[in-house]
């Protein structure tokens, strides 16, 4: 076997092994998407009802609370960026990071200091490589987040919102994550969780344009909002984590399918090249045989004379 043919055979073997791996990863990601979609669908009604409750309390009282009241002169904001722990998902993490960078620049342009919180090793590595300050970070659960993970992430954010800005607290809380739209579309979004926009909350809760009933609050509207604040933040962050997980699995499936298809095309290309090399080798061998036979015939004819 010629040297060129051996090279093509090795490449075909290598690409075939890679194709098996990418195909397996594609199937695993596809199976995980279904579970992630179910979790998103299950968590959304709870988040909507909490938003509805907050809207009812805020519109039915005049209490000033960090959950619903804009600061007169906001000076500090917290940004939670949700990325992935793993790669092989195309531009999933880089798109979320780009959206967070745009949000950070806008907030700084408004004269606000920004505290960055990150979920996922990809985001941590990006900021660590550039030696940028990160207030807090979490990793290890982005593929399958639980409500306990959401509570762990929410705790320092809730504490920062409830703390005075002079002591390191924040006036606003933003979250950047990738929203799962469909199997083919996942879009990075930038949402402000706190203070809650009542118009946006009413739209999300499906109460926009409705006349809400009057409520009496016991013991007080402020105490009710204090109780709702952690639940609201936890539910929204949990939903964002689930949306991000579903988006990551969809991005991985798409990337692995593309890699599998490309591997198939490479195998076809190398097979054609190998066949051409083999054909050229056979043609050369036939030419050598014919040439040798012709030379032998000439030599035999010469000896007969």
PDB file of N, CA, C and O in Angstrom, residues 153-223:
ATOM      1  N   UNK A 153     -27.545  30.708  44.923  1.00  0.00           N
ATOM      2  CA  UNK A 153     -27.155  31.861  44.109  1.00  0.00           C
ATOM      3  C   UNK A 153     -27.882  33.115  44.573  1.00  0.00           C
ATOM      4  O   UNK A 153     -27.306  34.216  44.600  1.00  0.00           O
ATOM      5  N   UNK A 154     -29.144  32.969  44.962  1.00  0.00           N
ATOM      6  CA  UNK A 154     -29.966  34.128  45.308  1.00  0.00           C
ATOM      7  C   UNK A 154     -29.568  34.762  46.634  1.00  0.00           C
ATOM      8  O   UNK A 154     -29.731  35.981  46.811  1.00  0.00           O
ATOM      9  N   UNK A 155     -29.079  33.967  47.575  1.00  0.00           N
ATOM     10  CA  UNK A 155     -28.832  34.465  48.935  1.00  0.00           C
ATOM     11  C   UNK A 155     -27.971  35.730  48.980  1.00  0.00           C
ATOM     12  O   UNK A 155     -28.383  36.744  49.566  1.00  0.00           O
ATOM     13  N   UNK A 156     -26.758  35.747  48.373  1.00  0.00           N
ATOM     14  CA  UNK A 156     -25.952  36.979  48.427  1.00  0.00           C
ATOM     15  C   UNK A 156     -26.572  38.129  47.643  1.00  0.00           C
ATOM     16  O   UNK A 156     -26.370  39.300  48.002  1.00  0.00           O
ATOM     17  N   UNK A 157     -27.328  37.830  46.604  1.00  0.00           N
ATOM     18  CA  UNK A 157     -27.977  38.885  45.822  1.00  0.00           C
ATOM     19  C   UNK A 157     -29.088  39.548  46.634  1.00  0.00           C
ATOM     20  O   UNK A 157     -29.222  40.777  46.632  1.00  0.00           O
ATOM     21  N   UNK A 158     -29.880  38.746  47.328  1.00  0.00           N
ATOM     22  CA  UNK A 158     -30.945  39.300  48.167  1.00  0.00           C
ATOM     23  C   UNK A 158     -30.337  40.135  49.287  1.00  0.00           C
ATOM     24  O   UNK A 158     -30.825  41.227  49.610  1.00  0.00           O
ATOM     25  N   UNK A 159     -29.248  39.640  49.884  1.00  0.00           N
ATOM     26  CA  UNK A 159     -28.582  40.388  50.950  1.00  0.00           C
ATOM     27  C   UNK A 159     -28.054  41.721  50.439  1.00  0.00           C
ATOM     28  O   UNK A 159     -28.137  42.746  51.129  1.00  0.00           O
ATOM     29  N   UNK A 160     -27.523  41.732  49.204  1.00  0.00           N
ATOM     30  CA  UNK A 160     -26.998  42.973  48.631  1.00  0.00           C
ATOM     31  C   UNK A 160     -28.119  43.969  48.377  1.00  0.00           C
ATOM     32  O   UNK A 160     -27.944  45.185  48.573  1.00  0.00           O
ATOM     33  N   UNK A 161     -29.284  43.483  47.934  1.00  0.00           N
ATOM     34  CA  UNK A 161     -30.422  44.370  47.682  1.00  0.00           C
ATOM     35  C   UNK A 161     -30.931  44.983  48.978  1.00  0.00           C
ATOM     36  O   UNK A 161     -31.324  46.161  49.026  1.00  0.00           O
ATOM     37  N   UNK A 162     -30.935  44.216  50.046  1.00  0.00           N
ATOM     38  CA  UNK A 162     -31.459  44.686  51.323  1.00  0.00           C
ATOM     39  C   UNK A 162     -30.463  45.551  52.086  1.00  0.00           C
ATOM     40  O   UNK A 162     -30.829  46.195  53.057  1.00  0.00           O
ATOM     41  N   UNK A 163     -29.206  45.563  51.622  1.00  0.00           N
ATOM     42  CA  UNK A 163     -28.164  46.325  52.308  1.00  0.00           C
ATOM     43  C   UNK A 163     -28.061  47.729  51.743  1.00  0.00           C
ATOM     44  O   UNK A 163     -28.353  47.970  50.565  1.00  0.00           O
ATOM     45  N   UNK A 164     -27.632  48.669  52.581  1.00  0.00           N
ATOM     46  CA  UNK A 164     -27.448  50.041  52.135  1.00  0.00           C
ATOM     47  C   UNK A 164     -26.256  50.121  51.182  1.00  0.00           C
ATOM     48  O   UNK A 164     -25.255  49.425  51.362  1.00  0.00           O
ATOM     49  N   UNK A 165     -26.367  50.979  50.164  1.00  0.00           N
ATOM     50  CA  UNK A 165     -25.299  51.071  49.169  1.00  0.00           C
ATOM     51  C   UNK A 165     -23.988  51.568  49.784  1.00  0.00           C
ATOM     52  O   UNK A 165     -22.911  51.246  49.278  1.00  0.00           O
ATOM     53  N   UNK A 166     -24.071  52.337  50.858  1.00  0.00           N
ATOM     54  CA  UNK A 166     -22.850  52.811  51.507  1.00  0.00           C
ATOM     55  C   UNK A 166     -22.076  51.659  52.138  1.00  0.00           C
ATOM     56  O   UNK A 166     -20.866  51.755  52.368  1.00  0.00           O
ATOM     57  N   UNK A 167     -22.767  50.559  52.403  1.00  0.00           N
ATOM     58  CA  UNK A 167     -22.139  49.393  53.019  1.00  0.00           C
ATOM     59  C   UNK A 167     -21.914  48.267  52.013  1.00  0.00           C
ATOM     60  O   UNK A 167     -21.678  47.119  52.381  1.00  0.00           O
ATOM     61  N   UNK A 168     -22.018  48.588  50.726  1.00  0.00           N
ATOM     62  CA  UNK A 168     -21.778  47.587  49.688  1.00  0.00           C
ATOM     63  C   UNK A 168     -23.024  47.009  49.059  1.00  0.00           C
ATOM     64  O   UNK A 168     -22.932  46.061  48.267  1.00  0.00           O
ATOM     65  N   UNK A 169     -24.185  47.567  49.396  1.00  0.00           N
ATOM     66  CA  UNK A 169     -25.429  47.085  48.820  1.00  0.00           C
ATOM     67  C   UNK A 169     -25.631  47.594  47.408  1.00  0.00           C
ATOM     68  O   UNK A 169     -24.831  48.374  46.875  1.00  0.00           O
ATOM     69  N   UNK A 170     -26.719  47.143  46.771  1.00  0.00           N
ATOM     70  CA  UNK A 170     -27.006  47.545  45.390  1.00  0.00           C
ATOM     71  C   UNK A 170     -28.419  48.097  45.287  1.00  0.00           C
ATOM     72  O   UNK A 170     -29.296  47.778  46.101  1.00  0.00           O
ATOM     73  N   UNK A 171     -28.631  48.942  44.290  1.00  0.00           N
ATOM     74  CA  UNK A 171     -29.954  49.527  44.032  1.00  0.00           C
ATOM     75  C   UNK A 171     -30.737  48.724  43.001  1.00  0.00           C
ATOM     76  O   UNK A 171     -31.965  48.802  42.971  1.00  0.00           O
ATOM     77  N   UNK A 172     -30.018  48.003  42.147  1.00  0.00           N
ATOM     78  CA  UNK A 172     -30.671  47.255  41.073  1.00  0.00           C
ATOM     79  C   UNK A 172     -30.086  45.855  40.968  1.00  0.00           C
ATOM     80  O   UNK A 172     -28.911  45.635  41.298  1.00  0.00           O
ATOM     81  N   UNK A 173     -30.910  44.938  40.489  1.00  0.00           N
ATOM     82  CA  UNK A 173     -30.456  43.565  40.263  1.00  0.00           C
ATOM     83  C   UNK A 173     -30.855  43.150  38.852  1.00  0.00           C
ATOM     84  O   UNK A 173     -32.039  43.172  38.497  1.00  0.00           O
ATOM     85  N   UNK A 174     -29.851  42.798  38.039  1.00  0.00           N
ATOM     86  CA  UNK A 174     -30.069  42.364  36.659  1.00  0.00           C
ATOM     87  C   UNK A 174     -29.597  40.926  36.500  1.00  0.00           C
ATOM     88  O   UNK A 174     -28.640  40.500  37.169  1.00  0.00           O
ATOM     89  N   UNK A 175     -30.217  40.206  35.595  1.00  0.00           N
ATOM     90  CA  UNK A 175     -29.786  38.838  35.281  1.00  0.00           C
ATOM     91  C   UNK A 175     -29.668  38.694  33.765  1.00  0.00           C
ATOM     92  O   UNK A 175     -30.534  39.161  33.011  1.00  0.00           O
ATOM     93  N   UNK A 176     -28.562  38.093  33.325  1.00  0.00           N
ATOM     94  CA  UNK A 176     -28.317  37.837  31.906  1.00  0.00           C
ATOM     95  C   UNK A 176     -28.255  36.334  31.712  1.00  0.00           C
ATOM     96  O   UNK A 176     -27.419  35.655  32.318  1.00  0.00           O
ATOM     97  N   UNK A 177     -29.125  35.807  30.872  1.00  0.00           N
ATOM     98  CA  UNK A 177     -29.153  34.372  30.614  1.00  0.00           C
ATOM     99  C   UNK A 177     -29.630  34.143  29.185  1.00  0.00           C
ATOM    100  O   UNK A 177     -30.013  35.089  28.483  1.00  0.00           O
ATOM    101  N   UNK A 178     -29.611  32.893  28.757  1.00  0.00           N
ATOM    102  CA  UNK A 178     -30.046  32.543  27.405  1.00  0.00           C
ATOM    103  C   UNK A 178     -31.435  31.932  27.474  1.00  0.00           C
ATOM    104  O   UNK A 178     -31.626  30.886  28.091  1.00  0.00           O
ATOM    105  N   UNK A 179     -32.382  32.593  26.842  1.00  0.00           N
ATOM    106  CA  UNK A 179     -33.771  32.130  26.869  1.00  0.00           C
ATOM    107  C   UNK A 179     -33.985  31.056  25.804  1.00  0.00           C
ATOM    108  O   UNK A 179     -33.566  31.202  24.657  1.00  0.00           O
ATOM    109  N   UNK A 180     -34.662  29.986  26.210  1.00  0.00           N
ATOM    110  CA  UNK A 180     -34.974  28.906  25.278  1.00  0.00           C
ATOM    111  C   UNK A 180     -36.258  29.265  24.533  1.00  0.00           C
ATOM    112  O   UNK A 180     -37.342  29.265  25.102  1.00  0.00           O
ATOM    113  N   UNK A 181     -36.127  29.560  23.247  1.00  0.00           N
ATOM    114  CA  UNK A 181     -37.276  29.898  22.414  1.00  0.00           C
ATOM    115  C   UNK A 181     -37.784  28.655  21.689  1.00  0.00           C
ATOM    116  O   UNK A 181     -38.972  28.352  21.684  1.00  0.00           O
ATOM    117  N   UNK A 182     -36.860  27.922  21.074  1.00  0.00           N
ATOM    118  CA  UNK A 182     -37.198  26.685  20.375  1.00  0.00           C
ATOM    119  C   UNK A 182     -35.925  25.865  20.252  1.00  0.00           C
ATOM    120  O   UNK A 182     -34.846  26.277  20.696  1.00  0.00           O
ATOM    121  N   UNK A 183     -36.051  24.697  19.621  1.00  0.00           N
ATOM    122  CA  UNK A 183     -34.886  23.836  19.438  1.00  0.00           C
ATOM    123  C   UNK A 183     -33.820  24.502  18.569  1.00  0.00           C
ATOM    124  O   UNK A 183     -32.639  24.192  18.683  1.00  0.00           O
ATOM    125  N   UNK A 184     -34.250  25.427  17.718  1.00  0.00           N
ATOM    126  CA  UNK A 184     -33.316  26.083  16.805  1.00  0.00           C
ATOM    127  C   UNK A 184     -32.925  27.489  17.254  1.00  0.00           C
ATOM    128  O   UNK A 184     -31.955  28.048  16.745  1.00  0.00           O
ATOM    129  N   UNK A 185     -33.690  28.060  18.187  1.00  0.00           N
ATOM    130  CA  UNK A 185     -33.457  29.457  18.570  1.00  0.00           C
ATOM    131  C   UNK A 185     -33.289  29.577  20.080  1.00  0.00           C
ATOM    132  O   UNK A 185     -34.171  29.180  20.845  1.00  0.00           O
ATOM    133  N   UNK A 186     -32.155  30.125  20.490  1.00  0.00           N
ATOM    134  CA  UNK A 186     -31.901  30.451  21.889  1.00  0.00           C
ATOM    135  C   UNK A 186     -31.320  31.862  21.926  1.00  0.00           C
ATOM    136  O   UNK A 186     -30.315  32.132  21.267  1.00  0.00           O
ATOM    137  N   UNK A 187     -31.961  32.736  22.678  1.00  0.00           N
ATOM    138  CA  UNK A 187     -31.633  34.156  22.616  1.00  0.00           C
ATOM    139  C   UNK A 187     -31.121  34.677  23.962  1.00  0.00           C
ATOM    140  O   UNK A 187     -31.799  34.509  24.984  1.00  0.00           O
ATOM    141  N   UNK A 188     -29.937  35.317  23.999  1.00  0.00           N
ATOM    142  CA  UNK A 188     -29.479  35.950  25.246  1.00  0.00           C
ATOM    143  C   UNK A 188     -30.398  37.117  25.614  1.00  0.00           C
ATOM    144  O   UNK A 188     -30.732  37.939  24.745  1.00  0.00           O
ATOM    145  N   UNK A 189     -30.827  37.178  26.874  1.00  0.00           N
ATOM    146  CA  UNK A 189     -31.716  38.246  27.326  1.00  0.00           C
ATOM    147  C   UNK A 189     -31.125  38.913  28.561  1.00  0.00           C
ATOM    148  O   UNK A 189     -30.377  38.300  29.318  1.00  0.00           O
ATOM    149  N   UNK A 190     -31.496  40.188  28.735  1.00  0.00           N
ATOM    150  CA  UNK A 190     -31.052  40.974  29.897  1.00  0.00           C
ATOM    151  C   UNK A 190     -32.298  41.466  30.624  1.00  0.00           C
ATOM    152  O   UNK A 190     -32.992  42.342  30.119  1.00  0.00           O
ATOM    153  N   UNK A 191     -32.575  40.896  31.793  1.00  0.00           N
ATOM    154  CA  UNK A 191     -33.770  41.251  32.556  1.00  0.00           C
ATOM    155  C   UNK A 191     -33.385  41.958  33.851  1.00  0.00           C
ATOM    156  O   UNK A 191     -32.438  41.540  34.528  1.00  0.00           O
ATOM    157  N   UNK A 192     -34.135  42.980  34.183  1.00  0.00           N
ATOM    158  CA  UNK A 192     -33.956  43.617  35.491  1.00  0.00           C
ATOM    159  C   UNK A 192     -34.961  43.001  36.454  1.00  0.00           C
ATOM    160  O   UNK A 192     -36.171  43.154  36.278  1.00  0.00           O
ATOM    161  N   UNK A 193     -34.450  42.329  37.472  1.00  0.00           N
ATOM    162  CA  UNK A 193     -35.328  41.693  38.456  1.00  0.00           C
ATOM    163  C   UNK A 193     -35.811  42.684  39.505  1.00  0.00           C
ATOM    164  O   UNK A 193     -36.974  42.656  39.908  1.00  0.00           O
ATOM    165  N   UNK A 194     -34.903  43.524  39.968  1.00  0.00           N
ATOM    166  CA  UNK A 194     -35.236  44.502  41.008  1.00  0.00           C
ATOM    167  C   UNK A 194     -34.632  45.854  40.653  1.00  0.00           C
ATOM    168  O   UNK A 194     -33.512  45.921  40.134  1.00  0.00           O
ATOM    169  N   UNK A 195     -35.327  46.949  40.967  1.00  0.00           N
ATOM    170  CA  UNK A 195     -36.722  46.960  41.422  1.00  0.00           C
ATOM    171  C   UNK A 195     -37.668  46.520  40.309  1.00  0.00           C
ATOM    172  O   UNK A 195     -37.403  46.767  39.123  1.00  0.00           O
ATOM    173  N   UNK A 196     -38.737  45.901  40.681  1.00  0.00           N
ATOM    174  CA  UNK A 196     -39.670  45.342  39.721  1.00  0.00           C
ATOM    175  C   UNK A 196     -40.480  46.443  39.049  1.00  0.00           C
ATOM    176  O   UNK A 196     -41.046  47.309  39.715  1.00  0.00           O
ATOM    177  N   UNK A 197     -40.501  46.402  37.710  1.00  0.00           N
ATOM    178  CA  UNK A 197     -41.356  47.317  36.969  1.00  0.00           C
ATOM    179  C   UNK A 197     -42.781  46.791  37.014  1.00  0.00           C
ATOM    180  O   UNK A 197     -43.056  45.676  36.540  1.00  0.00           O
ATOM    181  N   UNK A 198     -43.697  47.560  37.582  1.00  0.00           N
ATOM    182  CA  UNK A 198     -45.067  47.078  37.755  1.00  0.00           C
ATOM    183  C   UNK A 198     -45.746  46.846  36.407  1.00  0.00           C
ATOM    184  O   UNK A 198     -46.538  45.907  36.250  1.00  0.00           O
ATOM    185  N   UNK A 199     -45.439  47.681  35.424  1.00  0.00           N
ATOM    186  CA  UNK A 199     -46.038  47.488  34.103  1.00  0.00           C
ATOM    187  C   UNK A 199     -45.553  46.182  33.478  1.00  0.00           C
ATOM    188  O   UNK A 199     -46.343  45.400  32.932  1.00  0.00           O
ATOM    189  N   UNK A 200     -44.244  45.931  33.597  1.00  0.00           N
ATOM    190  CA  UNK A 200     -43.690  44.690  33.059  1.00  0.00           C
ATOM    191  C   UNK A 200     -44.219  43.492  33.840  1.00  0.00           C
ATOM    192  O   UNK A 200     -44.535  42.444  33.262  1.00  0.00           O
ATOM    193  N   UNK A 201     -44.310  43.641  35.170  1.00  0.00           N
ATOM    194  CA  UNK A 201     -44.813  42.543  36.000  1.00  0.00           C
ATOM    195  C   UNK A 201     -46.252  42.215  35.660  1.00  0.00           C
ATOM    196  O   UNK A 201     -46.640  41.048  35.599  1.00  0.00           O
ATOM    197  N   UNK A 202     -47.063  43.247  35.431  1.00  0.00           N
ATOM    198  CA  UNK A 202     -48.458  43.017  35.076  1.00  0.00           C
ATOM    199  C   UNK A 202     -48.569  42.305  33.727  1.00  0.00           C
ATOM    200  O   UNK A 202     -49.422  41.428  33.530  1.00  0.00           O
ATOM    201  N   UNK A 203     -47.674  42.663  32.810  1.00  0.00           N
ATOM    202  CA  UNK A 203     -47.686  42.013  31.494  1.00  0.00           C
ATOM    203  C   UNK A 203     -47.284  40.544  31.612  1.00  0.00           C
ATOM    204  O   UNK A 203     -47.895  39.662  31.008  1.00  0.00           O
ATOM    205  N   UNK A 204     -46.246  40.257  32.423  1.00  0.00           N
ATOM    206  CA  UNK A 204     -45.801  38.882  32.611  1.00  0.00           C
ATOM    207  C   UNK A 204     -46.851  38.045  33.329  1.00  0.00           C
ATOM    208  O   UNK A 204     -47.032  36.861  33.033  1.00  0.00           O
ATOM    209  N   UNK A 205     -47.529  38.661  34.299  1.00  0.00           N
ATOM    210  CA  UNK A 205     -48.519  37.931  35.086  1.00  0.00           C
ATOM    211  C   UNK A 205     -49.874  37.841  34.395  1.00  0.00           C
ATOM    212  O   UNK A 205     -50.787  37.172  34.865  1.00  0.00           O
ATOM    213  N   UNK A 206     -50.011  38.552  33.279  1.00  0.00           N
ATOM    214  CA  UNK A 206     -51.274  38.502  32.549  1.00  0.00           C
ATOM    215  C   UNK A 206     -52.363  39.358  33.156  1.00  0.00           C
ATOM    216  O   UNK A 206     -53.548  39.124  32.922  1.00  0.00           O
ATOM    217  N   UNK A 207     -51.975  40.371  33.943  1.00  0.00           N
ATOM    218  CA  UNK A 207     -52.970  41.236  34.591  1.00  0.00           C
ATOM    219  C   UNK A 207     -52.953  42.645  34.022  1.00  0.00           C
ATOM    220  O   UNK A 207     -53.595  43.536  34.587  1.00  0.00           O
ATOM    221  N   UNK A 208     -52.230  42.863  32.932  1.00  0.00           N
ATOM    222  CA  UNK A 208     -52.158  44.206  32.366  1.00  0.00           C
ATOM    223  C   UNK A 208     -53.537  44.632  31.872  1.00  0.00           C
ATOM    224  O   UNK A 208     -54.201  43.915  31.123  1.00  0.00           O
ATOM    225  N   UNK A 209     -53.966  45.809  32.300  1.00  0.00           N
ATOM    226  CA  UNK A 209     -55.266  46.324  31.905  1.00  0.00           C
ATOM    227  C   UNK A 209     -56.399  45.891  32.819  1.00  0.00           C
ATOM    228  O   UNK A 209     -57.509  46.409  32.716  1.00  0.00           O
ATOM    229  N   UNK A 210     -56.123  44.956  33.724  1.00  0.00           N
ATOM    230  CA  UNK A 210     -57.160  44.503  34.646  1.00  0.00           C
ATOM    231  C   UNK A 210     -57.243  45.445  35.846  1.00  0.00           C
ATOM    232  O   UNK A 210     -56.260  46.055  36.264  1.00  0.00           O
ATOM    233  N   UNK A 211     -58.433  45.534  36.427  1.00  0.00           N
ATOM    234  CA  UNK A 211     -58.622  46.290  37.661  1.00  0.00           C
ATOM    235  C   UNK A 211     -58.457  45.325  38.817  1.00  0.00           C
ATOM    236  O   UNK A 211     -59.253  44.403  39.001  1.00  0.00           O
ATOM    237  N   UNK A 212     -57.393  45.526  39.590  1.00  0.00           N
ATOM    238  CA  UNK A 212     -57.111  44.617  40.689  1.00  0.00           C
ATOM    239  C   UNK A 212     -57.977  44.947  41.898  1.00  0.00           C
ATOM    240  O   UNK A 212     -58.287  46.115  42.148  1.00  0.00           O
ATOM    241  N   UNK A 213     -58.373  43.944  42.676  1.00  0.00           N
ATOM    242  CA  UNK A 213     -59.179  44.203  43.873  1.00  0.00           C
ATOM    243  C   UNK A 213     -58.354  44.881  44.957  1.00  0.00           C
ATOM    244  O   UNK A 213     -57.124  44.846  44.938  1.00  0.00           O
ATOM    245  N   UNK A 214     -59.035  45.507  45.903  1.00  0.00           N
ATOM    246  CA  UNK A 214     -58.372  46.129  47.044  1.00  0.00           C
ATOM    247  C   UNK A 214     -58.090  45.066  48.096  1.00  0.00           C
ATOM    248  O   UNK A 214     -58.895  44.177  48.340  1.00  0.00           O
ATOM    249  N   UNK A 215     -56.932  45.179  48.725  1.00  0.00           N
ATOM    250  CA  UNK A 215     -56.525  44.184  49.716  1.00  0.00           C
ATOM    251  C   UNK A 215     -56.260  44.869  51.051  1.00  0.00           C
ATOM    252  O   UNK A 215     -55.846  46.038  51.111  1.00  0.00           O
ATOM    253  N   UNK A 216     -56.477  44.112  52.107  1.00  0.00           N
ATOM    254  CA  UNK A 216     -55.998  44.474  53.441  1.00  0.00           C
ATOM    255  C   UNK A 216     -54.827  43.561  53.754  1.00  0.00           C
ATOM    256  O   UNK A 216     -54.914  42.337  53.572  1.00  0.00           O
ATOM    257  N   UNK A 217     -53.724  44.146  54.222  1.00  0.00           N
ATOM    258  CA  UNK A 217     -52.511  43.373  54.449  1.00  0.00           C
ATOM    259  C   UNK A 217     -52.271  43.207  55.937  1.00  0.00           C
ATOM    260  O   UNK A 217     -52.300  44.181  56.695  1.00  0.00           O
ATOM    261  N   UNK A 218     -52.035  41.970  56.346  1.00  0.00           N
ATOM    262  CA  UNK A 218     -51.711  41.656  57.726  1.00  0.00           C
ATOM    263  C   UNK A 218     -50.393  40.899  57.776  1.00  0.00           C
ATOM    264  O   UNK A 218     -50.210  39.930  57.025  1.00  0.00           O
ATOM    265  N   UNK A 219     -49.453  41.311  58.612  1.00  0.00           N
ATOM    266  CA  UNK A 219     -49.549  42.451  59.533  1.00  0.00           C
ATOM    267  C   UNK A 219     -49.404  43.804  58.836  1.00  0.00           C
ATOM    268  O   UNK A 219     -49.931  44.799  59.287  1.00  0.00           O
ATOM    269  N   UNK A 220     -48.656  43.845  57.694  1.00  0.00           N
ATOM    270  CA  UNK A 220     -48.542  45.094  56.926  1.00  0.00           C
ATOM    271  C   UNK A 220     -48.063  44.749  55.524  1.00  0.00           C
ATOM    272  O   UNK A 220     -47.532  43.659  55.259  1.00  0.00           O
ATOM    273  N   UNK A 221     -48.247  45.725  54.610  1.00  0.00           N
ATOM    274  CA  UNK A 221     -47.796  45.503  53.238  1.00  0.00           C
ATOM    275  C   UNK A 221     -46.279  45.334  53.183  1.00  0.00           C
ATOM    276  O   UNK A 221     -45.757  44.529  52.391  1.00  0.00           O
ATOM    277  N   UNK A 222     -45.558  46.069  54.019  1.00  0.00           N
ATOM    278  CA  UNK A 222     -44.103  45.957  54.031  1.00  0.00           C
ATOM    279  C   UNK A 222     -43.657  44.560  54.452  1.00  0.00           C
ATOM    280  O   UNK A 222     -42.734  43.985  53.865  1.00  0.00           O
ATOM    281  N   UNK A 223     -44.320  43.989  55.475  1.00  0.00           N
ATOM    282  CA  UNK A 223     -43.977  42.640  55.919  1.00  0.00           C
ATOM    283  C   UNK A 223     -44.284  41.605  54.832  1.00  0.00           C
ATOM    284  O   UNK A 223     -43.549  40.629  54.654  1.00  0.00           O
TER     285      UNK A 223
END
